[in-house]
Tab-separated table of C-alpha atoms and ligand atoms in Angstrom:
chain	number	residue	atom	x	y	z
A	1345	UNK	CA	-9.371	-46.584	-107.941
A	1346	UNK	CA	-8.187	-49.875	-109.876
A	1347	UNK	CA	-10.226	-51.886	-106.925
A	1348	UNK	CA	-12.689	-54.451	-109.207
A	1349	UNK	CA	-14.285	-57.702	-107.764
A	1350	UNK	CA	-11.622	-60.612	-108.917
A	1351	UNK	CA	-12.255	-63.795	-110.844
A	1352	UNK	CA	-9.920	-65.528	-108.618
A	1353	UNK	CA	-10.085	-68.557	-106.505
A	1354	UNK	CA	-9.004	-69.167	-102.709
A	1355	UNK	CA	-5.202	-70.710	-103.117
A	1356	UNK	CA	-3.556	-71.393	-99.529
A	1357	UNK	CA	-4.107	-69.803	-96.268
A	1358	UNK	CA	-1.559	-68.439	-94.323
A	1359	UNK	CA	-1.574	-67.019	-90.558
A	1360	UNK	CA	-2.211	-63.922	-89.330
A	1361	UNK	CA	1.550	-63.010	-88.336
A	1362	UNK	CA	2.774	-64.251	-91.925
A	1363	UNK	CA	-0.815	-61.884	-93.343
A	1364	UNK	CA	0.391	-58.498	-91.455
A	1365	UNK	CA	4.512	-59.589	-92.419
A	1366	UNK	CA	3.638	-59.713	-95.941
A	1367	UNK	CA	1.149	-56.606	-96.324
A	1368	UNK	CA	3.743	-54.580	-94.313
A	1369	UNK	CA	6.493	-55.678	-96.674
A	1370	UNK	CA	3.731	-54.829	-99.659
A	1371	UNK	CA	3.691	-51.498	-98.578
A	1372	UNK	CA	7.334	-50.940	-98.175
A	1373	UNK	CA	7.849	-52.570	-101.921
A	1374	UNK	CA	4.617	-50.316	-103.644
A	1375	UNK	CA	4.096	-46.836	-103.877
A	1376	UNK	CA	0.936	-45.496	-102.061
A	1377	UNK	CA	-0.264	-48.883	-101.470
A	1378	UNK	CA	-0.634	-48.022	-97.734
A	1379	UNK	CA	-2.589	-45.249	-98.111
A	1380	UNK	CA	-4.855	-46.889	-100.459
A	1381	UNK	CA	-5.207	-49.638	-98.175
A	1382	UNK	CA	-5.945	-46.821	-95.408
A	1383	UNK	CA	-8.627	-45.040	-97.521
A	1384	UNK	CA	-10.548	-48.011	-98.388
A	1385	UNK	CA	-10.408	-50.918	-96.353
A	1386	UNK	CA	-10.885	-51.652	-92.122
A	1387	UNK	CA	-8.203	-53.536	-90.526
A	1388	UNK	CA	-8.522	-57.058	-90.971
A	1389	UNK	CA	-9.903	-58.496	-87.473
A	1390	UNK	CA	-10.874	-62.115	-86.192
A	1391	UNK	CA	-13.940	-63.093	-84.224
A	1392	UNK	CA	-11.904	-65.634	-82.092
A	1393	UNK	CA	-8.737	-64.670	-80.254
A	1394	UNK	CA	-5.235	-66.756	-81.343
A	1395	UNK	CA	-4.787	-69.592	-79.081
A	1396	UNK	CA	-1.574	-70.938	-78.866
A	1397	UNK	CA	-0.803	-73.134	-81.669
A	1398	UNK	CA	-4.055	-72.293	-83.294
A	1399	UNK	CA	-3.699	-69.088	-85.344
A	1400	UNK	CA	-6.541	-67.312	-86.868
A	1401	UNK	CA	-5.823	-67.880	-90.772
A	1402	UNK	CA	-6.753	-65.769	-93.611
A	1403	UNK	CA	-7.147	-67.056	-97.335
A	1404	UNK	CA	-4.645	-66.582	-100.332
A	1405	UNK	CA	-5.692	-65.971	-103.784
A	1406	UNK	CA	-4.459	-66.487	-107.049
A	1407	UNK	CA	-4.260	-63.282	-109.073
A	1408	UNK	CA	-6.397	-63.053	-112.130
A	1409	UNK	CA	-3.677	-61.108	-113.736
A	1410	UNK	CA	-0.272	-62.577	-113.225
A	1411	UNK	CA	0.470	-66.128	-113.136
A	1412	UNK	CA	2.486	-66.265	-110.442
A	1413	UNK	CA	1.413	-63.763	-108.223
A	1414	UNK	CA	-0.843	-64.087	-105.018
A	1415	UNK	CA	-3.827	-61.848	-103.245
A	1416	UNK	CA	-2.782	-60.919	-99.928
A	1417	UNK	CA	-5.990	-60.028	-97.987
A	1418	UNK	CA	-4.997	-56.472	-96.345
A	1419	UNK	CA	-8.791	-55.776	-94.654
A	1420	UNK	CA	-12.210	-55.626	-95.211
A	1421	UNK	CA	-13.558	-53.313	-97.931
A	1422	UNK	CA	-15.529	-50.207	-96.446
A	1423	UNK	CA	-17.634	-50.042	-99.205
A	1424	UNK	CA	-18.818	-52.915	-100.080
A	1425	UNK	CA	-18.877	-56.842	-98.239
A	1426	UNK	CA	-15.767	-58.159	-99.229
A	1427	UNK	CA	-11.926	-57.990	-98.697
A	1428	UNK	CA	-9.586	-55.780	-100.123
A	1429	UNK	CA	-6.824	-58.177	-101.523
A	1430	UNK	CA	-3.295	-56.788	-102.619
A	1431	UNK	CA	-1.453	-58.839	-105.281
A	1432	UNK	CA	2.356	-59.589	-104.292
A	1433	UNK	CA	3.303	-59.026	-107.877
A	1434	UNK	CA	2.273	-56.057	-109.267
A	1435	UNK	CA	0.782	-54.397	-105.947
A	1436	UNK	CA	-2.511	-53.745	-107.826
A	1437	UNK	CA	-5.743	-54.290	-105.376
A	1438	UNK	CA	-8.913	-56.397	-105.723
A	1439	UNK	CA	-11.833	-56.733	-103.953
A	1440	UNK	CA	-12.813	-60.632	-103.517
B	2809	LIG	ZN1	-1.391	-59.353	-109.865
């Protein structure tokens, strides 16, 4: 698999409702991104529940490759201590 550990750097945050949106919307745009997401990473989970007006954020990276485009974190890599990131441009997948 393309997965490699990114030079990139933390960019924004964004909730957890606007983190599932955008991965689901990912996976509608890019071929076979959901089952790559499936074979290699664990759903994304919090250790604190959401408390009203307090969501659980998740960071945004830059992508190493495009300019423009942003890492979307989509779980936690099974192999290895990290998350699996998808960009938002090109779909391609990093761990960070
Ligand atoms: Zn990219």
């Amino acid at each position: 698999m393309s997965s490699n550990v990114a030079q990139s750097y933390p960019y924004t945050t964004e909730t957890e409702s606007e983190r599932a949106l955008k991965i689901e919307a990912l996976t509608l745009q890019f071929d076979g991104l959901r089952d790559r997401i499936a074979a290699e990473s664990e759903p994304v989970a919090y250790d604190d529940p959401e408390e009203p007006g307090r969501p659980n954020r998740m960071w945004v990276f830059v992508c190493p490759k495009h300019v423009s485009g942003r890492l979307h974190v989509a779980g936690y890599a099974r192999e290895r201590h990290a998350l699996f990131a998808v960009c938002d441009e090109g779909g391609e997948t990093y761990l960070r």
